CSV table of C-alpha atoms in Angstrom, one decimal:
chain,number,residue,atom,x,y,z
A,842,MET,CA,23.4,1.4,-8.8
A,843,ALA,CA,21.9,1.1,-12.3
A,844,VAL,CA,19.7,-1.9,-12.9
A,845,PRO,CA,20.8,-4.0,-16.0
A,846,ASN,CA,18.4,-3.3,-18.8
A,847,ILE,CA,18.1,-6.9,-19.7
A,848,LYS,CA,16.8,-7.7,-16.3
A,849,VAL,CA,14.2,-5.0,-16.3
A,850,ALA,CA,13.1,-5.9,-19.9
A,851,PHE,CA,12.6,-9.6,-18.9
A,852,TRP,CA,10.4,-8.9,-15.9
A,853,LEU,CA,8.6,-6.1,-17.7
A,854,VAL,CA,7.7,-8.4,-20.7
A,855,PHE,CA,6.7,-11.2,-18.3
A,856,TYR,CA,4.6,-8.9,-16.2
A,857,LEU,CA,2.9,-7.4,-19.3
A,858,LEU,CA,2.0,-10.9,-20.6
A,859,CYS,CA,0.5,-11.8,-17.3
A,860,SER,CA,-1.3,-8.4,-16.9
A,861,SER,CA,-2.8,-8.5,-20.4
A,862,THR,CA,-4.4,-11.9,-19.8
A,863,MET,CA,-5.2,-11.9,-16.0
A,864,LEU,CA,-8.3,-9.7,-16.4
A,865,ILE,CA,-9.7,-12.0,-19.1
A,866,VAL,CA,-9.0,-15.1,-17.1
A,867,ASN,CA,-10.5,-13.6,-13.9
A,868,LYS,CA,-13.6,-12.6,-15.8
A,869,LEU,CA,-14.1,-16.1,-17.1
A,870,ALA,CA,-13.3,-17.6,-13.7
A,871,VAL,CA,-15.7,-15.4,-11.7
A,872,VAL,CA,-18.5,-16.2,-14.2
A,873,ALA,CA,-17.8,-19.9,-13.6
A,874,LEU,CA,-17.4,-19.5,-9.8
A,875,PRO,CA,-19.5,-16.4,-8.8
A,876,LEU,CA,-17.9,-16.3,-5.4
A,877,PRO,CA,-15.1,-13.7,-5.9
A,878,ASN,CA,-13.6,-13.8,-2.5
A,879,LEU,CA,-13.4,-17.5,-2.4
A,880,LEU,CA,-11.8,-17.5,-5.9
A,881,LEU,CA,-9.2,-15.0,-4.7
A,882,LEU,CA,-8.5,-17.2,-1.7
A,883,ALA,CA,-7.9,-20.1,-4.0
A,884,GLN,CA,-5.5,-18.0,-6.2
A,885,VAL,CA,-3.5,-16.8,-3.2
A,886,PHE,CA,-3.4,-20.2,-1.5
A,887,ALA,CA,-2.2,-21.7,-4.9
A,888,SER,CA,0.7,-19.2,-4.9
A,889,VAL,CA,1.8,-20.3,-1.4
A,890,VAL,CA,1.6,-24.0,-2.4
A,891,LEU,CA,3.6,-23.4,-5.6
A,892,VAL,CA,6.4,-21.6,-3.8
A,893,VAL,CA,6.6,-24.4,-1.2
A,894,LEU,CA,6.8,-26.9,-4.1
A,895,ALA,CA,9.5,-24.8,-5.8
A,896,HIS,CA,11.5,-24.8,-2.5
A,897,PHE,CA,11.4,-28.5,-2.0
A,898,THR,CA,12.3,-29.2,-5.7
A,899,LYS,CA,15.3,-26.9,-5.3
A,900,LEU,CA,14.1,-24.3,-7.7
A,901,THR,CA,14.4,-21.6,-5.1
A,902,THR,CA,15.2,-21.2,-1.4
A,903,VAL,CA,12.8,-19.7,1.1
A,904,ASP,CA,13.1,-19.2,4.9
A,905,PHE,CA,9.8,-20.6,6.2
A,906,ASN,CA,10.6,-20.3,9.9
A,907,ASN,CA,11.1,-16.5,10.3
A,908,TRP,CA,7.6,-15.5,11.5
A,909,SER,CA,8.9,-12.0,12.3
A,910,LYS,CA,9.1,-11.5,8.6
A,911,ALA,CA,5.5,-12.6,8.2
A,912,TRP,CA,4.3,-10.1,10.9
A,913,GLU,CA,6.1,-7.3,9.1
A,914,TRP,CA,3.9,-7.9,6.0
A,915,ARG,CA,0.6,-7.4,7.8
A,916,TYR,CA,-0.1,-3.9,6.4
A,917,VAL,CA,1.4,-4.8,3.0
A,918,MET,CA,-1.1,-7.7,3.0
A,919,PHE,CA,-4.0,-5.4,3.4
A,920,TRP,CA,-3.0,-3.0,0.7
A,921,TRP,CA,-1.9,-5.8,-1.6
A,922,LEU,CA,-5.3,-7.5,-1.2
A,923,MET,CA,-7.5,-4.4,-1.6
A,924,PRO,CA,-6.9,-4.0,-5.4
A,925,MET,CA,-7.6,-7.6,-6.0
A,926,ILE,CA,-10.8,-7.7,-3.9
A,927,THR,CA,-12.2,-4.5,-5.4
A,928,ASN,CA,-11.2,-5.7,-8.9
A,929,MET,CA,-13.1,-8.9,-8.4
A,930,MET,CA,-16.2,-7.1,-7.1
A,931,ALA,CA,-16.1,-4.6,-10.0
A,932,LEU,CA,-15.7,-7.3,-12.6
A,933,LYS,CA,-19.0,-8.9,-11.4
A,934,VAL,CA,-21.0,-6.0,-12.8
A,935,VAL,CA,-18.9,-3.9,-15.2
A,936,THR,CA,-16.8,-4.7,-18.2
A,937,VAL,CA,-13.1,-5.4,-18.4
A,938,GLU,CA,-12.6,-2.1,-20.3
A,939,THR,CA,-14.2,-0.1,-17.5
A,940,VAL,CA,-11.8,-1.6,-15.0
A,941,ILE,CA,-8.9,-0.9,-17.3
A,942,ILE,CA,-9.8,2.8,-17.5
A,943,PHE,CA,-10.1,3.2,-13.7
A,944,ARG,CA,-6.7,1.6,-13.3
A,945,THR,CA,-5.2,3.8,-16.0
A,946,LEU,CA,-6.5,7.0,-14.3
A,947,SER,CA,-4.6,5.9,-11.1
A,948,VAL,CA,-1.4,6.8,-13.0
A,949,PHE,CA,-1.8,10.5,-12.0
A,950,ALA,CA,-2.3,9.9,-8.3
A,951,VAL,CA,0.7,7.4,-8.3
A,952,ALA,CA,2.9,9.9,-10.2
A,953,GLY,CA,2.1,12.6,-7.6
A,954,GLY,CA,3.0,10.3,-4.7
A,955,ASP,CA,6.1,9.2,-6.6
A,956,TYR,CA,7.2,12.8,-6.9
A,957,PHE,CA,6.6,13.7,-3.2
A,958,PHE,CA,7.7,10.4,-1.6
A,959,PHE,CA,10.4,9.1,-3.9
A,960,GLY,CA,11.6,12.3,-5.5
A,961,LYS,CA,10.9,11.1,-9.1
A,962,LYS,CA,11.1,13.8,-11.8
A,963,PHE,CA,9.1,13.6,-15.0
A,964,SER,CA,10.0,15.0,-18.5
A,965,ILE,CA,7.6,17.0,-20.6
A,966,ILE,CA,7.1,14.1,-22.9
A,967,GLN,CA,6.3,11.8,-19.9
A,968,ILE,CA,3.8,14.3,-18.6
A,969,SER,CA,2.3,14.6,-22.1
A,970,GLY,CA,1.8,10.8,-22.1
A,971,MET,CA,-0.1,11.0,-18.8
A,972,ILE,CA,-2.3,13.8,-20.2
A,973,LEU,CA,-3.1,11.6,-23.2
A,974,ILE,CA,-4.1,8.8,-20.8
A,975,PHE,CA,-6.5,11.2,-19.1
A,976,VAL,CA,-8.0,12.5,-22.4
A,977,GLY,CA,-8.5,8.9,-23.6
A,978,SER,CA,-10.1,8.0,-20.3
A,979,VAL,CA,-12.6,10.9,-20.6
A,980,VAL,CA,-13.5,10.0,-24.2
A,981,TYR,CA,-14.0,6.3,-23.2
A,982,SER,CA,-16.1,7.1,-20.2
A,983,SER,CA,-18.4,9.4,-22.1
A,984,ALA,CA,-19.3,6.4,-24.4
A,985,ASP,CA,-19.5,3.7,-21.8
A,986,VAL,CA,-22.5,1.5,-22.8
A,987,ASN,CA,-22.2,-0.6,-19.6
A,988,TYR,CA,-22.6,2.1,-16.9
A,989,ASP,CA,-23.6,0.7,-13.6
A,990,ALA,CA,-23.5,2.8,-10.4
A,991,TYR,CA,-22.7,-0.1,-8.1
A,992,GLY,CA,-20.0,-1.4,-10.5
A,993,TYR,CA,-18.5,2.1,-10.8
A,994,PHE,CA,-18.4,2.4,-7.0
A,995,TRP,CA,-16.2,-0.7,-6.8
A,996,ALA,CA,-14.2,0.5,-9.8
A,997,PHE,CA,-13.5,3.7,-7.9
A,998,LEU,CA,-12.4,1.8,-4.8
A,999,TYR,CA,-10.2,-0.2,-7.1
A,1000,PHE,CA,-8.6,3.1,-8.3
A,1001,GLY,CA,-7.9,4.2,-4.8
A,1002,ALA,CA,-6.5,0.8,-3.7
A,1003,THR,CA,-4.2,0.7,-6.7
A,1004,VAL,CA,-2.7,4.1,-5.8
A,1005,VAL,CA,-2.0,3.2,-2.2
A,1006,ASN,CA,-0.8,-0.2,-3.2
A,1007,SER,CA,1.7,1.2,-5.7
A,1008,LEU,CA,3.2,3.6,-3.3
A,1009,TYR,CA,3.1,1.9,0.1
A,1010,VAL,CA,4.3,-1.5,-1.1
A,1011,LYS,CA,7.2,0.0,-2.9
A,1012,MET,CA,8.2,1.8,0.4
A,1013,VAL,CA,8.2,-1.5,2.2
A,1014,PHE,CA,10.0,-3.3,-0.6
A,1015,ASP,CA,12.8,-0.7,-0.4
A,1016,LYS,CA,13.2,-1.4,3.4
A,1017,MET,CA,13.2,-5.2,3.2
A,1018,THR,CA,16.6,-5.5,1.7
A,1019,SER,CA,17.4,-8.7,3.6
A,1020,MET,CA,14.5,-10.7,1.9
A,1021,SER,CA,14.7,-12.2,-1.5
A,1022,ASN,CA,11.9,-11.4,-4.0
A,1023,VAL,CA,10.5,-14.9,-3.8
A,1024,GLU,CA,10.3,-14.6,0.0
A,1025,LYS,CA,8.5,-11.3,-0.4
A,1026,MET,CA,6.0,-13.0,-2.7
A,1027,TYR,CA,5.6,-15.9,-0.4
A,1028,TYR,CA,5.0,-13.9,2.8
A,1029,GLN,CA,2.6,-11.5,0.9
A,1030,ASN,CA,0.4,-14.5,0.0
A,1031,LEU,CA,0.9,-16.4,3.2
A,1032,VAL,CA,-0.3,-13.6,5.4
A,1033,ALA,CA,-3.2,-12.9,3.1
A,1034,VAL,CA,-4.7,-16.5,3.4
A,1035,PRO,CA,-6.3,-16.1,6.9
A,1036,ALA,CA,-7.7,-12.7,6.1
A,1037,LEU,CA,-9.2,-14.0,2.8
A,1038,LEU,CA,-10.6,-17.1,4.6
A,1039,VAL,CA,-12.5,-15.0,7.0
A,1040,LEU,CA,-13.7,-12.6,4.3
A,1041,SER,CA,-14.8,-15.6,2.1
A,1042,LEU,CA,-16.8,-17.1,5.0
A,1043,ILE,CA,-18.6,-13.8,5.5
A,1044,ALA,CA,-19.2,-12.7,2.0
A,1045,ASP,CA,-19.4,-16.0,0.2
A,1046,PRO,CA,-21.4,-18.5,2.3
A,1047,LEU,CA,-20.4,-22.1,2.0
A,1048,ASP,CA,-23.9,-23.2,1.1
A,1049,LYS,CA,-23.5,-21.3,-2.2
A,1050,LEU,CA,-20.2,-23.1,-2.9
A,1051,GLY,CA,-21.9,-26.5,-3.4
A,1052,ALA,CA,-24.4,-25.2,-5.9
A,1053,ALA,CA,-21.7,-23.3,-7.8
A,1054,VAL,CA,-19.4,-26.3,-8.0
A,1055,GLU,CA,-22.3,-28.5,-9.2
A,1056,ASP,CA,-23.2,-26.1,-12.0
A,1057,MET,CA,-19.6,-25.6,-13.1
A,1058,SER,CA,-18.7,-27.0,-16.5
A,1059,LEU,CA,-15.3,-28.4,-17.6
A,1060,SER,CA,-14.5,-25.1,-19.2
A,1061,GLY,CA,-15.4,-23.3,-15.9
A,1062,VAL,CA,-13.1,-25.6,-13.9
A,1063,THR,CA,-10.3,-24.9,-16.4
A,1064,ALA,CA,-10.9,-21.2,-16.1
A,1065,VAL,CA,-10.6,-21.4,-12.2
A,1066,VAL,CA,-7.5,-23.6,-12.3
A,1067,LEU,CA,-5.9,-21.3,-14.9
A,1068,SER,CA,-6.7,-18.2,-12.8
A,1069,CYS,CA,-4.9,-19.8,-9.9
A,1070,PHE,CA,-1.8,-20.4,-12.0
A,1071,MET,CA,-1.9,-17.0,-13.6
A,1072,GLY,CA,-2.4,-15.4,-10.1
A,1073,THR,CA,0.9,-17.0,-9.1
A,1074,MET,CA,2.7,-15.8,-12.2
A,1075,ILE,CA,1.5,-12.2,-11.9
A,1076,SER,CA,2.4,-12.2,-8.2
A,1077,LEU,CA,5.9,-13.4,-9.1
A,1078,ALA,CA,6.4,-11.0,-12.0
A,1079,GLY,CA,4.9,-8.1,-10.1
A,1080,THR,CA,7.2,-8.7,-7.1
A,1081,PHE,CA,10.4,-8.7,-9.2
A,1082,LEU,CA,9.4,-5.8,-11.4
A,1083,ARG,CA,8.2,-3.6,-8.4
A,1084,ASP,CA,11.7,-4.1,-6.9
A,1085,LEU,CA,13.4,-2.8,-10.0
A,1086,VAL,CA,11.3,0.3,-11.1
A,1087,SER,CA,9.5,3.3,-9.7
A,1088,PRO,CA,5.9,3.2,-8.5
A,1089,THR,CA,4.7,5.2,-11.6
A,1090,SER,CA,6.6,3.0,-14.0
A,1091,PHE,CA,5.2,-0.1,-12.3
A,1092,ASN,CA,1.7,1.3,-12.5
A,1093,ILE,CA,2.0,2.3,-16.2
A,1094,ALA,CA,3.5,-1.1,-17.0
A,1095,GLY,CA,0.2,-2.7,-15.8
A,1096,ASN,CA,-1.7,-0.6,-18.4
A,1097,SER,CA,0.6,-0.6,-21.4
A,1098,ASN,CA,-0.5,-3.9,-22.9
A,1099,LYS,CA,-4.2,-3.4,-22.5
A,1100,PHE,CA,-5.1,-3.2,-26.2
A,1101,ALA,CA,-4.6,-7.0,-26.4
A,1102,THR,CA,-6.9,-7.3,-23.4
A,1103,VAL,CA,-9.6,-5.4,-25.2
A,1104,LEU,CA,-9.3,-7.5,-28.3
A,1105,PHE,CA,-9.4,-10.7,-26.2
A,1106,SER,CA,-12.5,-9.3,-24.4
A,1107,ALA,CA,-14.3,-8.5,-27.7
A,1108,VAL,CA,-13.6,-12.0,-29.0
A,1109,LEU,CA,-14.1,-14.2,-25.9
A,1110,LEU,CA,-16.6,-12.2,-23.9
A,1111,GLN,CA,-18.5,-10.4,-26.7
A,1112,ALA,CA,-18.0,-7.1,-24.9
A,1113,GLN,CA,-20.0,-4.2,-26.4
A,1114,ASN,CA,-17.8,-1.3,-27.6
A,1115,THR,CA,-18.8,1.8,-29.5
A,1116,SER,CA,-16.4,3.4,-31.9
A,1117,THR,CA,-16.0,6.4,-29.6
A,1118,ALA,CA,-15.2,4.1,-26.6
A,1119,LEU,CA,-12.5,2.3,-28.7
A,1120,MET,CA,-11.1,5.6,-29.8
A,1121,GLY,CA,-10.8,6.8,-26.2
A,1122,LEU,CA,-9.2,3.5,-25.2
A,1123,VAL,CA,-6.6,3.8,-28.0
A,1124,ILE,CA,-5.8,7.4,-27.1
A,1125,ALA,CA,-5.2,6.3,-23.5
A,1126,LEU,CA,-3.0,3.4,-24.6
A,1127,ILE,CA,-1.0,5.7,-26.9
A,1128,GLY,CA,-0.4,7.9,-23.9
A,1129,GLY,CA,0.9,5.0,-21.9
A,1130,ALA,CA,3.3,4.1,-24.8
A,1131,THR,CA,4.4,7.7,-25.0
A,1132,TYR,CA,5.3,7.7,-21.3
A,1133,ALA,CA,7.1,4.4,-21.6
A,1134,LEU,CA,9.2,5.4,-24.6
A,1135,ALA,CA,10.0,8.9,-23.4
A,1136,PRO,CA,13.4,9.7,-22.0
A,1137,GLY,CA,13.5,10.8,-18.4
A,1138,PRO,CA,14.4,14.4,-17.4
A,1139,LYS,CA,18.0,15.4,-18.1
A,1140,LYS,CA,20.2,15.1,-15.1
A,1141,ILE,CA,23.0,17.5,-14.4
A,1142,PRO,CA,26.3,15.6,-14.1
A,1143,GLU,CA,27.6,15.6,-10.5
A,1144,GLN,CA,30.9,17.3,-11.5
A,1145,ALA,CA,29.1,20.0,-13.4
A,1146,GLN,CA,26.7,20.5,-10.4
A,1147,GLU,CA,29.6,20.8,-8.0
A,1148,ALA,CA,31.3,23.3,-10.3
A,1149,SER,CA,28.2,25.3,-10.5
A,1150,ASN,CA,27.9,25.3,-6.8
A,1151,ASN,CA,31.5,26.4,-6.4
A,1152,ASP,CA,30.9,29.2,-8.9
A,1153,VAL,CA,28.0,30.5,-6.8
A,1154,GLU,CA,30.0,30.3,-3.6
A,1155,THR,CA,32.9,32.2,-5.3
A,1156,ASN,CA,30.5,34.9,-6.6
A,1157,ASP,CA,29.1,35.3,-3.1
A,1158,ASP,CA,32.5,35.6,-1.6
A,1159,THR,CA,33.5,38.2,-4.2
A,1160,GLU,CA,30.4,40.3,-3.5
A,1161,ARG,CA,31.1,40.2,0.2
A,1162,GLU,CA,34.7,41.3,-0.3
A,1163,SER,CA,33.7,44.2,-2.6
A,1164,LYS,CA,31.3,45.5,0.1
């Protein structure tokens, strides 16, 4: 059944707005609170709390007592958390633009999985758009003035986690037809809380928390609180959009509004960018726009396909009779 365009457009625009600002907000928040796992825990826990509040204020309805649903999300939780964890770790030592490029390159791997696992076909223009993304990424990387081997290690893990996340979570979403999208969002975050709590205690010792909080300014507190709210919004938008579109389209949607992110980064974070780096980034973004605006591959109408098959069968029968 075709998805109404207005519904896709709404969640796409909402997701793009969240995606274009979340990296900036996270960068500001992790500077204010340099404990990335604890920050992520706060964001995920905030998402759970806000869904509960929405339920009791009658904004939505969630089944809180079905723990079998929660157990079914245990693997989703892992692959849903991995991009966020690796993203946080990468942002500690590399620029927002570097993280963007690694995410952009994940389009190719996701497209391959989309083809093999979901049967998605790509038009020539769509493939050309993905090639432009690759070319732009190469140009950008060749001029990266913030190269850091440790940061690139985490950025590469972010790339891999994004690919698996895009494909595996979509598979699970397609199977969980009895759950509403808000419930999917709620259980994703709920199951992630215990795992993040353990990870935070191991990687972000509590003795560092006191010092970090004492040193935090009002603007830092604002950044952390805003990151919790934005985390909820992007989780909501991503859940609804993922349910409506293919893994490749979802992945590209997260990259198609990144030029605004670069501008925000240059203004707010004074990120260093050479003209070559900016040119490569623009090329990559043009590639993303080309993919988004390109029509899909032409489909043969079912009646025409059936007629073609019947013609082939008739020709085969004629050949056998002539022999």
